[in-house]
Each structure stands twice: as structure tokens, then as C-alpha cells.
Amino acid sequence: MSTEDTLLYLDGVSVSFDGFRALNSLSLVIEPGEMRAIIGPNGAGKTTMMDVITGKTRPDTGTILFEGRTDLTSLREPAIANLGIGRKFQRPTVFEMHTVWDNLELSLKAPRRPLKTLTYSATKEDRARIEEILDITRLSPRRDRPAGSLSHGEKQWLEIGMLLAQDPKLLLVDEPVAGMTDAETEQTAHLLKDIAGKHSVIVVEHDMVFVRELGVKVTVLHEGSVLAEGSLDTVSANKQVIDVYLGR
Ligand code: ADP
């Protein structure tokens, strides 16, 4: 695959904070429609990696290309979001007083505009898309409930749905199953598997049961660079990975 065919291409990306190298010549390639799990010990650079992709942190050196041509290192956060890169932080952020439906409608109508500029009502296409997202997130039975009344897992799915409403090409998801029940964790794996293909997804996660359920290629980060890459079985058998992460 040539660079032009990649969705996201990181090469030799380094970031230092006061002389400490949080990312050390990190390279990573994500293909269109691919879902990738990123694992690694605390301090490995997972958050910093997401920060450089989304423009929160500017790398000191290295290349970050989106869709093989757009150089992300020269863009600010809003411009990168506008390209179709969505990010979900660990804690769910939803409009608690509004219904599930209204949360999705607001996200659909306000993808990249301030909420106060919302004046038009949902079109037939908007409503069809909301129904589709309610199906994907299994939140259809909760559509008229205030988001604040949802369980922790349901709020996470709603927020993923809100990001989907903005039709991202790439979704970065940080520890989505932290604090979830086993059933919710399993449901989250199904949800993400349903959306991969149409959207590329990078999932940072510590829960190995969940990573196994995802069944996707895994990248292990350690000290700011890639220690191993491959199936979960392959990286789990890697002695260095066991030493720095899995064996702990
Ligand atoms: P992870 O998400 O894998 O736990 P991080 O990307 O948060 O790792 O952090 C990588 C390293 O960089 C850590 O040692 C962390 O303390 C350091 N670091 C991250 N952000 C900053 C910052 N803004 N200032 C100083 N050090 C930072």
C-alpha cells in the first residue's frame, strides 16, 4: 500500500516535554475502514499520540498525513476536526437534560458549527440518519429518555453515536469500556465492529478481554514508540511485551 492509499500515516513522530520524550520516532499506518487497538503501559505515549493526531499537541519532528496528502502537523484542532477526525475522551460527555434523540439531532445539525447557530429543524434525511444511529448504538428504546438517566455504558454509546452523527472518517476512542459491566463491554465491542469499515477507528484500551473481542490488529506502544504490532495472540507471545506490559 502506498502512502496515498492510507487514511492516517505517522512517520518518525517525536514530542518532548521539558526534555522528556513522550513520543520517540513513532510510526503508525491506519488504512481506510480499519479498526486498530492501541495498548501499552501507563506513560507509553498513547494519549500524546492522540493529541498529535488531533492537533492538541504539535510534534517536534515527524510526518502526519491524513488521506495520504493532508499534513496534520501544520493544522489546528478545529481544522483537523473538520477533515473528519472525531475524538472520544474517556468520560462520556452528553447533554444530560436533553433526550437521547435531541442529543443526536444536535450533533447531526451542529457538526462543526457553534450550537447557538442552530435554527433549522431536522430534515427527513436527518431523521433517517438518527434512526440508523439509534439502531447501531442499540439506544432506540431509550430515544425519549433524558441522557442524564442513562447508565454509564449507554452514555458512552450515545456519545459514540453523537460522533457518528458527524460522519467522521476516523474516530479516536479512549478507553471506552472503563467502568462498564461485562455485558456493556461486550456490547461496545459489537458497536465498534459495526461501525468499522465505514469509519476507521483507533481504540486505546487496557481491557484485554475487550481487545480480544474486537479481534483487530494491535499496536503496543512503549516509551513513545511501537514495541510490537500484530494480532493480540502474536503480541501477547512477544517477550518484550510481556516484560513491559502484559506480564505485570
Ligand atoms: P499514556 O496515555 O500511554 O499513559 P501519555 O501520552 O499520557 O501516556 O504520557 C506519556 C509521557 O509523557 C508520560 O511520562 C507523561 O508524564 C508525559 N507527558 C504527557 N503530557 C505531558 C505534558 N503536557 N507535560 C509533561 N509531560 C507530559
PDB file of C-alpha atoms and ligand atoms in Angstrom:
ATOM      1  CA  MET A   1       0.000   0.000   0.000  1.00  0.00           C
ATOM      2  CA  SER A   2       1.412   3.406  -0.947  1.00  0.00           C
ATOM      3  CA  THR A   3       1.180   6.422   1.344  1.00  0.00           C
ATOM      4  CA  GLU A   4      -1.621   7.897  -0.818  1.00  0.00           C
ATOM      5  CA  ASP A   5      -3.864   4.924  -0.025  1.00  0.00           C
ATOM      6  CA  THR A   6      -3.517   5.273   3.738  1.00  0.00           C
ATOM      7  CA  LEU A   7      -6.040   7.076   5.899  1.00  0.00           C
ATOM      8  CA  LEU A   8      -3.545   8.034   8.555  1.00  0.00           C
ATOM      9  CA  TYR A   9       0.221   7.920   8.214  1.00  0.00           C
ATOM     10  CA  LEU A  10       2.594   8.772  11.052  1.00  0.00           C
ATOM     11  CA  ASP A  11       6.317   8.554  10.457  1.00  0.00           C
ATOM     12  CA  GLY A  12       9.108   9.448  12.869  1.00  0.00           C
ATOM     13  CA  VAL A  13       6.829  11.498  15.119  1.00  0.00           C
ATOM     14  CA  SER A  14       8.553  12.779  18.247  1.00  0.00           C
ATOM     15  CA  VAL A  15       7.320  15.009  21.071  1.00  0.00           C
ATOM     16  CA  SER A  16       9.300  16.114  24.106  1.00  0.00           C
ATOM     17  CA  PHE A  17       8.024  17.791  27.258  1.00  0.00           C
ATOM     18  CA  ASP A  18      10.848  19.565  29.111  1.00  0.00           C
ATOM     19  CA  GLY A  19      13.389  17.218  27.576  1.00  0.00           C
ATOM     20  CA  PHE A  20      11.309  14.082  28.283  1.00  0.00           C
ATOM     21  CA  ARG A  21      10.448  12.185  25.087  1.00  0.00           C
ATOM     22  CA  ALA A  22       6.752  11.279  25.273  1.00  0.00           C
ATOM     23  CA  LEU A  23       6.797  10.139  21.621  1.00  0.00           C
ATOM     24  CA  ASN A  24      10.031   8.796  20.206  1.00  0.00           C
ATOM     25  CA  SER A  25      10.016   8.468  16.425  1.00  0.00           C
ATOM     26  CA  LEU A  26       6.546   6.915  16.393  1.00  0.00           C
ATOM     27  CA  SER A  27       5.355   5.371  13.139  1.00  0.00           C
ATOM     28  CA  LEU A  28       1.821   4.112  12.541  1.00  0.00           C
ATOM     29  CA  VAL A  29      -0.284   3.442   9.454  1.00  0.00           C
ATOM     30  CA  ILE A  30      -4.076   3.141   9.530  1.00  0.00           C
ATOM     31  CA  GLU A  31      -5.900   2.009   6.406  1.00  0.00           C
ATOM     32  CA  PRO A  32      -9.316   3.298   5.335  1.00  0.00           C
ATOM     33  CA  GLY A  33     -12.025   1.435   7.263  1.00  0.00           C
ATOM     34  CA  GLU A  34      -9.525  -0.235   9.597  1.00  0.00           C
ATOM     35  CA  MET A  35     -10.044  -0.559  13.341  1.00  0.00           C
ATOM     36  CA  ARG A  36      -6.821  -0.681  15.379  1.00  0.00           C
ATOM     37  CA  ALA A  37      -6.376  -1.298  19.088  1.00  0.00           C
ATOM     38  CA  ILE A  38      -3.548   0.540  20.842  1.00  0.00           C
ATOM     39  CA  ILE A  39      -2.274  -0.905  24.103  1.00  0.00           C
ATOM     40  CA  GLY A  40       0.693  -0.239  26.340  1.00  0.00           C
ATOM     41  CA  PRO A  41       1.658   0.635  29.906  1.00  0.00           C
ATOM     42  CA  ASN A  42       0.838   3.954  31.555  1.00  0.00           C
ATOM     43  CA  GLY A  43       3.132   6.642  30.231  1.00  0.00           C
ATOM     44  CA  ALA A  44       3.702   4.782  26.930  1.00  0.00           C
ATOM     45  CA  GLY A  45       2.528   7.805  24.926  1.00  0.00           C
ATOM     46  CA  LYS A  46      -0.996   6.704  23.953  1.00  0.00           C
ATOM     47  CA  THR A  47      -2.662   9.988  24.926  1.00  0.00           C
ATOM     48  CA  THR A  48       0.143  12.034  23.399  1.00  0.00           C
ATOM     49  CA  MET A  49      -0.291  10.065  20.175  1.00  0.00           C
ATOM     50  CA  MET A  50      -3.978  11.011  20.066  1.00  0.00           C
ATOM     51  CA  ASP A  51      -3.054  14.601  20.940  1.00  0.00           C
ATOM     52  CA  VAL A  52      -0.690  14.914  17.978  1.00  0.00           C
ATOM     53  CA  ILE A  53      -3.216  13.357  15.576  1.00  0.00           C
ATOM     54  CA  THR A  54      -5.975  15.735  16.675  1.00  0.00           C
ATOM     55  CA  GLY A  55      -3.769  18.831  16.776  1.00  0.00           C
ATOM     56  CA  LYS A  56      -3.848  19.312  20.538  1.00  0.00           C
ATOM     57  CA  THR A  57      -0.080  18.874  20.635  1.00  0.00           C
ATOM     58  CA  ARG A  58       2.279  19.784  17.835  1.00  0.00           C
ATOM     59  CA  PRO A  59       5.063  17.250  17.208  1.00  0.00           C
ATOM     60  CA  ASP A  60       8.664  18.452  17.328  1.00  0.00           C
ATOM     61  CA  THR A  61       9.545  16.326  14.308  1.00  0.00           C
ATOM     62  CA  GLY A  62       7.922  13.794  12.023  1.00  0.00           C
ATOM     63  CA  THR A  63       5.221  13.455   9.410  1.00  0.00           C
ATOM     64  CA  ILE A  64       1.477  13.020   9.963  1.00  0.00           C
ATOM     65  CA  LEU A  65      -0.570  12.685   6.788  1.00  0.00           C
ATOM     66  CA  PHE A  66      -4.343  12.260   6.557  1.00  0.00           C
ATOM     67  CA  GLU A  67      -5.688  10.568   3.426  1.00  0.00           C
ATOM     68  CA  GLY A  68      -2.155  10.440   2.092  1.00  0.00           C
ATOM     69  CA  ARG A  69      -1.921  14.150   1.410  1.00  0.00           C
ATOM     70  CA  THR A  70      -3.085  16.494   4.167  1.00  0.00           C
ATOM     71  CA  ASP A  71      -0.264  17.391   6.544  1.00  0.00           C
ATOM     72  CA  LEU A  72      -1.866  17.460  10.001  1.00  0.00           C
ATOM     73  CA  THR A  73       1.189  18.877  11.737  1.00  0.00           C
ATOM     74  CA  SER A  74       0.510  22.337  10.346  1.00  0.00           C
ATOM     75  CA  LEU A  75      -3.201  22.408  11.288  1.00  0.00           C
ATOM     76  CA  ARG A  76      -5.009  23.438  14.449  1.00  0.00           C
ATOM     77  CA  GLU A  77      -7.602  21.323  16.290  1.00  0.00           C
ATOM     78  CA  PRO A  78     -10.775  22.724  14.642  1.00  0.00           C
ATOM     79  CA  ALA A  79      -9.328  22.341  11.140  1.00  0.00           C
ATOM     80  CA  ILE A  80      -8.390  18.728  11.891  1.00  0.00           C
ATOM     81  CA  ALA A  81     -11.885  18.015  13.273  1.00  0.00           C
ATOM     82  CA  ASN A  82     -13.291  19.499  10.064  1.00  0.00           C
ATOM     83  CA  LEU A  83     -11.349  16.993   8.000  1.00  0.00           C
ATOM     84  CA  GLY A  84     -13.422  14.258   9.681  1.00  0.00           C
ATOM     85  CA  ILE A  85     -11.384  13.206  12.691  1.00  0.00           C
ATOM     86  CA  GLY A  86     -13.534  12.728  15.802  1.00  0.00           C
ATOM     87  CA  ARG A  87     -12.251  12.057  19.294  1.00  0.00           C
ATOM     88  CA  LYS A  88     -13.994  10.477  22.228  1.00  0.00           C
ATOM     89  CA  PHE A  89     -12.416  11.047  25.616  1.00  0.00           C
ATOM     90  CA  GLN A  90     -12.689   8.512  28.402  1.00  0.00           C
ATOM     91  CA  ARG A  91     -15.541  10.139  30.322  1.00  0.00           C
ATOM     92  CA  PRO A  92     -18.846  10.454  28.479  1.00  0.00           C
ATOM     93  CA  THR A  93     -19.916  13.987  27.583  1.00  0.00           C
ATOM     94  CA  VAL A  94     -23.593  14.264  26.681  1.00  0.00           C
ATOM     95  CA  PHE A  95     -26.268  16.922  27.168  1.00  0.00           C
ATOM     96  CA  GLU A  96     -27.815  15.364  30.296  1.00  0.00           C
ATOM     97  CA  MET A  97     -31.070  17.384  30.268  1.00  0.00           C
ATOM     98  CA  HIS A  98     -31.837  16.607  26.630  1.00  0.00           C
ATOM     99  CA  THR A  99     -33.305  13.378  25.320  1.00  0.00           C
ATOM    100  CA  VAL A 100     -31.194  10.802  23.532  1.00  0.00           C
ATOM    101  CA  TRP A 101     -32.880  11.821  20.265  1.00  0.00           C
ATOM    102  CA  ASP A 102     -32.169  15.516  20.810  1.00  0.00           C
ATOM    103  CA  ASN A 103     -28.521  14.802  21.647  1.00  0.00           C
ATOM    104  CA  LEU A 104     -28.176  13.036  18.307  1.00  0.00           C
ATOM    105  CA  GLU A 105     -30.131  15.711  16.452  1.00  0.00           C
ATOM    106  CA  LEU A 106     -27.960  18.474  17.913  1.00  0.00           C
ATOM    107  CA  SER A 107     -24.806  16.596  16.919  1.00  0.00           C
ATOM    108  CA  LEU A 108     -26.107  15.977  13.421  1.00  0.00           C
ATOM    109  CA  LYS A 109     -27.022  19.589  12.860  1.00  0.00           C
ATOM    110  CA  ALA A 110     -24.063  21.126  14.582  1.00  0.00           C
ATOM    111  CA  PRO A 111     -21.181  19.031  13.392  1.00  0.00           C
ATOM    112  CA  ARG A 112     -18.723  21.816  13.113  1.00  0.00           C
ATOM    113  CA  ARG A 113     -20.783  24.881  13.986  1.00  0.00           C
ATOM    114  CA  PRO A 114     -21.452  26.545  17.349  1.00  0.00           C
ATOM    115  CA  LEU A 115     -24.664  25.247  18.897  1.00  0.00           C
ATOM    116  CA  LYS A 116     -26.204  28.709  19.139  1.00  0.00           C
ATOM    117  CA  THR A 117     -26.379  28.952  15.355  1.00  0.00           C
ATOM    118  CA  LEU A 118     -28.821  26.033  15.208  1.00  0.00           C
ATOM    119  CA  THR A 119     -32.058  27.255  13.784  1.00  0.00           C
ATOM    120  CA  TYR A 120     -33.393  24.734  11.305  1.00  0.00           C
ATOM    121  CA  SER A 121     -35.359  21.621  12.165  1.00  0.00           C
ATOM    122  CA  ALA A 122     -34.376  18.076  11.272  1.00  0.00           C
ATOM    123  CA  THR A 123     -34.987  17.041   7.691  1.00  0.00           C
ATOM    124  CA  LYS A 124     -36.336  13.652   6.650  1.00  0.00           C
ATOM    125  CA  GLU A 125     -32.748  12.568   5.881  1.00  0.00           C
ATOM    126  CA  ASP A 126     -31.619  13.774   9.318  1.00  0.00           C
ATOM    127  CA  ARG A 127     -34.344  11.719  10.986  1.00  0.00           C
ATOM    128  CA  ALA A 128     -33.456   8.629   8.963  1.00  0.00           C
ATOM    129  CA  ARG A 129     -29.803   9.011   9.969  1.00  0.00           C
ATOM    130  CA  ILE A 130     -30.764   9.409  13.648  1.00  0.00           C
ATOM    131  CA  GLU A 131     -32.847   6.214  13.432  1.00  0.00           C
ATOM    132  CA  GLU A 132     -29.856   4.469  11.896  1.00  0.00           C
ATOM    133  CA  ILE A 133     -27.556   5.638  14.717  1.00  0.00           C
ATOM    134  CA  LEU A 134     -30.143   4.620  17.344  1.00  0.00           C
ATOM    135  CA  ASP A 135     -30.078   1.140  15.788  1.00  0.00           C
ATOM    136  CA  ILE A 136     -26.271   0.937  15.696  1.00  0.00           C
ATOM    137  CA  THR A 137     -25.953   2.122  19.301  1.00  0.00           C
ATOM    138  CA  ARG A 138     -28.931  -0.041  20.465  1.00  0.00           C
ATOM    139  CA  LEU A 139     -30.412   3.083  22.060  1.00  0.00           C
ATOM    140  CA  SER A 140     -33.706   3.065  20.180  1.00  0.00           C
ATOM    141  CA  PRO A 141     -35.742   2.070  23.268  1.00  0.00           C
ATOM    142  CA  ARG A 142     -34.160   4.996  25.155  1.00  0.00           C
ATOM    143  CA  ARG A 143     -34.769   7.627  22.485  1.00  0.00           C
ATOM    144  CA  ASP A 144     -37.153   9.771  24.576  1.00  0.00           C
ATOM    145  CA  ARG A 145     -35.223   9.464  27.838  1.00  0.00           C
ATOM    146  CA  PRO A 146     -33.072  12.319  29.110  1.00  0.00           C
ATOM    147  CA  ALA A 147     -29.440  11.409  28.516  1.00  0.00           C
ATOM    148  CA  GLY A 148     -28.783  12.017  32.219  1.00  0.00           C
ATOM    149  CA  SER A 149     -30.946   8.995  33.087  1.00  0.00           C
ATOM    150  CA  LEU A 150     -28.871   6.554  31.032  1.00  0.00           C
ATOM    151  CA  SER A 151     -26.435   4.047  32.517  1.00  0.00           C
ATOM    152  CA  HIS A 152     -22.708   4.770  32.198  1.00  0.00           C
ATOM    153  CA  GLY A 153     -22.434   2.319  29.285  1.00  0.00           C
ATOM    154  CA  GLU A 154     -25.434   3.817  27.487  1.00  0.00           C
ATOM    155  CA  LYS A 155     -23.948   7.313  27.834  1.00  0.00           C
ATOM    156  CA  GLN A 156     -20.724   6.060  26.228  1.00  0.00           C
ATOM    157  CA  TRP A 157     -22.712   4.587  23.324  1.00  0.00           C
ATOM    158  CA  LEU A 158     -24.693   7.804  22.981  1.00  0.00           C
ATOM    159  CA  GLU A 159     -21.502   9.820  22.760  1.00  0.00           C
ATOM    160  CA  ILE A 160     -20.141   7.447  20.124  1.00  0.00           C
ATOM    161  CA  GLY A 161     -23.471   7.942  18.308  1.00  0.00           C
ATOM    162  CA  MET A 162     -23.077  11.720  18.570  1.00  0.00           C
ATOM    163  CA  LEU A 163     -19.662  11.451  16.935  1.00  0.00           C
ATOM    164  CA  LEU A 164     -21.085   9.169  14.245  1.00  0.00           C
ATOM    165  CA  ALA A 165     -23.694  11.832  13.511  1.00  0.00           C
ATOM    166  CA  GLN A 166     -20.814  13.982  12.333  1.00  0.00           C
ATOM    167  CA  ASP A 167     -19.814  11.212   9.912  1.00  0.00           C
ATOM    168  CA  PRO A 168     -16.105  11.060  10.799  1.00  0.00           C
ATOM    169  CA  LYS A 169     -13.623   9.284   8.576  1.00  0.00           C
ATOM    170  CA  LEU A 170     -11.536   8.471  11.633  1.00  0.00           C
ATOM    171  CA  LEU A 171     -12.714   8.042  15.206  1.00  0.00           C
ATOM    172  CA  LEU A 172     -10.276   8.040  18.139  1.00  0.00           C
ATOM    173  CA  VAL A 173     -11.749   6.355  21.183  1.00  0.00           C
ATOM    174  CA  ASP A 174     -10.020   6.454  24.564  1.00  0.00           C
ATOM    175  CA  GLU A 175     -10.706   3.554  26.963  1.00  0.00           C
ATOM    176  CA  PRO A 176     -14.387   3.190  26.067  1.00  0.00           C
ATOM    177  CA  VAL A 177     -15.099   0.263  28.390  1.00  0.00           C
ATOM    178  CA  ALA A 178     -13.543   1.613  31.601  1.00  0.00           C
ATOM    179  CA  GLY A 179     -16.199   1.299  34.308  1.00  0.00           C
ATOM    180  CA  MET A 180     -18.530  -0.835  32.184  1.00  0.00           C
ATOM    181  CA  THR A 181     -20.159  -4.122  33.161  1.00  0.00           C
ATOM    182  CA  ASP A 182     -19.105  -7.271  31.268  1.00  0.00           C
ATOM    183  CA  ALA A 183     -22.326  -7.160  29.233  1.00  0.00           C
ATOM    184  CA  GLU A 184     -21.769  -3.487  28.364  1.00  0.00           C
ATOM    185  CA  THR A 185     -18.166  -4.239  27.375  1.00  0.00           C
ATOM    186  CA  GLU A 186     -19.334  -6.964  25.011  1.00  0.00           C
ATOM    187  CA  GLN A 187     -21.989  -4.666  23.562  1.00  0.00           C
ATOM    188  CA  THR A 188     -19.346  -1.962  22.991  1.00  0.00           C
ATOM    189  CA  ALA A 189     -17.200  -4.402  21.025  1.00  0.00           C
ATOM    190  CA  HIS A 190     -20.216  -5.185  18.816  1.00  0.00           C
ATOM    191  CA  LEU A 191     -20.925  -1.485  18.345  1.00  0.00           C
ATOM    192  CA  LEU A 192     -17.378  -0.641  17.283  1.00  0.00           C
ATOM    193  CA  LYS A 193     -17.212  -3.652  14.981  1.00  0.00           C
ATOM    194  CA  ASP A 194     -20.438  -2.462  13.358  1.00  0.00           C
ATOM    195  CA  ILE A 195     -19.053   0.998  12.613  1.00  0.00           C
ATOM    196  CA  ALA A 196     -15.558  -0.088  11.456  1.00  0.00           C
ATOM    197  CA  GLY A 197     -15.418  -0.485   7.702  1.00  0.00           C
ATOM    198  CA  LYS A 198     -17.377   2.666   7.070  1.00  0.00           C
ATOM    199  CA  HIS A 199     -15.282   4.621   9.560  1.00  0.00           C
ATOM    200  CA  SER A 200     -11.713   3.937  10.644  1.00  0.00           C
ATOM    201  CA  VAL A 201     -11.349   3.577  14.392  1.00  0.00           C
ATOM    202  CA  ILE A 202      -8.378   3.784  16.756  1.00  0.00           C
ATOM    203  CA  VAL A 203      -9.212   2.394  20.196  1.00  0.00           C
ATOM    204  CA  VAL A 204      -6.896   2.875  23.147  1.00  0.00           C
ATOM    205  CA  GLU A 205      -7.724   0.273  25.774  1.00  0.00           C
ATOM    206  CA  HIS A 206      -6.312  -1.628  28.760  1.00  0.00           C
ATOM    207  CA  ASP A 207      -9.067  -4.243  28.957  1.00  0.00           C
ATOM    208  CA  MET A 208      -7.628  -7.270  27.177  1.00  0.00           C
ATOM    209  CA  VAL A 209     -10.933  -9.173  27.218  1.00  0.00           C
ATOM    210  CA  PHE A 210     -12.394  -6.301  25.216  1.00  0.00           C
ATOM    211  CA  VAL A 211      -9.375  -6.111  22.873  1.00  0.00           C
ATOM    212  CA  ARG A 212      -9.749  -9.837  22.234  1.00  0.00           C
ATOM    213  CA  GLU A 213     -13.445  -9.346  21.455  1.00  0.00           C
ATOM    214  CA  LEU A 214     -12.554  -6.646  18.933  1.00  0.00           C
ATOM    215  CA  GLY A 215     -10.330  -9.157  17.133  1.00  0.00           C
ATOM    216  CA  VAL A 216      -8.332  -6.495  15.290  1.00  0.00           C
ATOM    217  CA  LYS A 217      -4.651  -5.711  14.743  1.00  0.00           C
ATOM    218  CA  VAL A 218      -2.994  -4.469  17.918  1.00  0.00           C
ATOM    219  CA  THR A 219      -0.184  -1.933  18.273  1.00  0.00           C
ATOM    220  CA  VAL A 220       1.794  -1.985  21.511  1.00  0.00           C
ATOM    221  CA  LEU A 221       3.334   1.344  22.492  1.00  0.00           C
ATOM    222  CA  HIS A 222       6.222   1.596  24.920  1.00  0.00           C
ATOM    223  CA  GLU A 223       8.336   4.643  25.724  1.00  0.00           C
ATOM    224  CA  GLY A 224       6.805   6.603  22.887  1.00  0.00           C
ATOM    225  CA  SER A 225       7.307   4.169  20.044  1.00  0.00           C
ATOM    226  CA  VAL A 226       5.931   0.929  18.655  1.00  0.00           C
ATOM    227  CA  LEU A 227       7.184  -2.116  20.547  1.00  0.00           C
ATOM    228  CA  ALA A 228       5.142  -4.716  18.656  1.00  0.00           C
ATOM    229  CA  GLU A 229       2.319  -4.958  16.162  1.00  0.00           C
ATOM    230  CA  GLY A 230       0.091  -7.825  15.034  1.00  0.00           C
ATOM    231  CA  SER A 231      -2.766  -9.958  16.292  1.00  0.00           C
ATOM    232  CA  LEU A 232      -3.379  -9.999  20.050  1.00  0.00           C
ATOM    233  CA  ASP A 233      -2.061 -13.587  20.138  1.00  0.00           C
ATOM    234  CA  THR A 234       1.128 -12.551  18.347  1.00  0.00           C
ATOM    235  CA  VAL A 235       1.891  -9.547  20.538  1.00  0.00           C
ATOM    236  CA  SER A 236       0.887 -11.467  23.693  1.00  0.00           C
ATOM    237  CA  ALA A 237       3.586 -14.033  22.909  1.00  0.00           C
ATOM    238  CA  ASN A 238       6.256 -11.340  22.473  1.00  0.00           C
ATOM    239  CA  LYS A 239       8.683 -11.486  25.401  1.00  0.00           C
ATOM    240  CA  GLN A 240       9.306  -7.741  25.432  1.00  0.00           C
ATOM    241  CA  VAL A 241       5.561  -7.065  25.506  1.00  0.00           C
ATOM    242  CA  ILE A 242       5.156  -9.493  28.412  1.00  0.00           C
ATOM    243  CA  ASP A 243       8.057  -7.830  30.246  1.00  0.00           C
ATOM    244  CA  VAL A 244       6.864  -4.239  29.907  1.00  0.00           C
ATOM    245  CA  TYR A 245       3.091  -4.665  29.949  1.00  0.00           C
ATOM    246  CA  LEU A 246       1.152  -7.898  29.873  1.00  0.00           C
ATOM    247  CA  GLY A 247       3.206  -9.739  32.489  1.00  0.00           C
ATOM    248  CA  ARG A 248       2.734  -7.030  35.095  1.00  0.00           C
TER     249      ARG A 248
HETATM  250  P1  ADP B   1      -0.286   7.149  28.214  1.00  0.00           P
HETATM  251  O1  ADP B   1      -1.511   7.769  27.651  1.00  0.00           O
HETATM  252  O2  ADP B   1       0.209   5.984  27.409  1.00  0.00           O
HETATM  253  O3  ADP B   1      -0.421   6.782  29.666  1.00  0.00           O
HETATM  254  P2  ADP B   1       0.857   9.783  27.921  1.00  0.00           P
HETATM  255  O4  ADP B   1       0.857  10.090  26.473  1.00  0.00           O
HETATM  256  O5  ADP B   1      -0.220  10.403  28.760  1.00  0.00           O
HETATM  257  O6  ADP B   1       0.921   8.208  28.138  1.00  0.00           O
HETATM  258  O7  ADP B   1       2.237  10.265  28.547  1.00  0.00           O
HETATM  259  C1  ADP B   1       3.497   9.886  28.025  1.00  0.00           C
HETATM  260  C2  ADP B   1       4.542  10.513  28.893  1.00  0.00           C
HETATM  261  O8  ADP B   1       4.610  11.912  28.631  1.00  0.00           O
HETATM  262  C3  ADP B   1       4.280  10.372  30.381  1.00  0.00           C
HETATM  263  O9  ADP B   1       5.503  10.106  31.045  1.00  0.00           O
HETATM  264  C4  ADP B   1       3.715  11.702  30.784  1.00  0.00           C
HETATM  265  O10 ADP B   1       4.021  12.006  32.117  1.00  0.00           O
HETATM  266  C5  ADP B   1       4.405  12.660  29.819  1.00  0.00           C
HETATM  267  N1  ADP B   1       3.554  13.818  29.487  1.00  0.00           N
HETATM  268  C6  ADP B   1       2.408  13.768  28.792  1.00  0.00           C
HETATM  269  N2  ADP B   1       1.889  15.018  28.634  1.00  0.00           N
HETATM  270  C7  ADP B   1       2.758  15.869  29.263  1.00  0.00           C
HETATM  271  C8  ADP B   1       2.802  17.285  29.458  1.00  0.00           C
HETATM  272  N3  ADP B   1       1.854  18.089  28.979  1.00  0.00           N
HETATM  273  N4  ADP B   1       3.844  17.786  30.151  1.00  0.00           N
HETATM  274  C9  ADP B   1       4.820  16.990  30.636  1.00  0.00           C
HETATM  275  N5  ADP B   1       4.843  15.641  30.469  1.00  0.00           N
HETATM  276  C10 ADP B   1       3.827  15.083  29.810  1.00  0.00           C
END
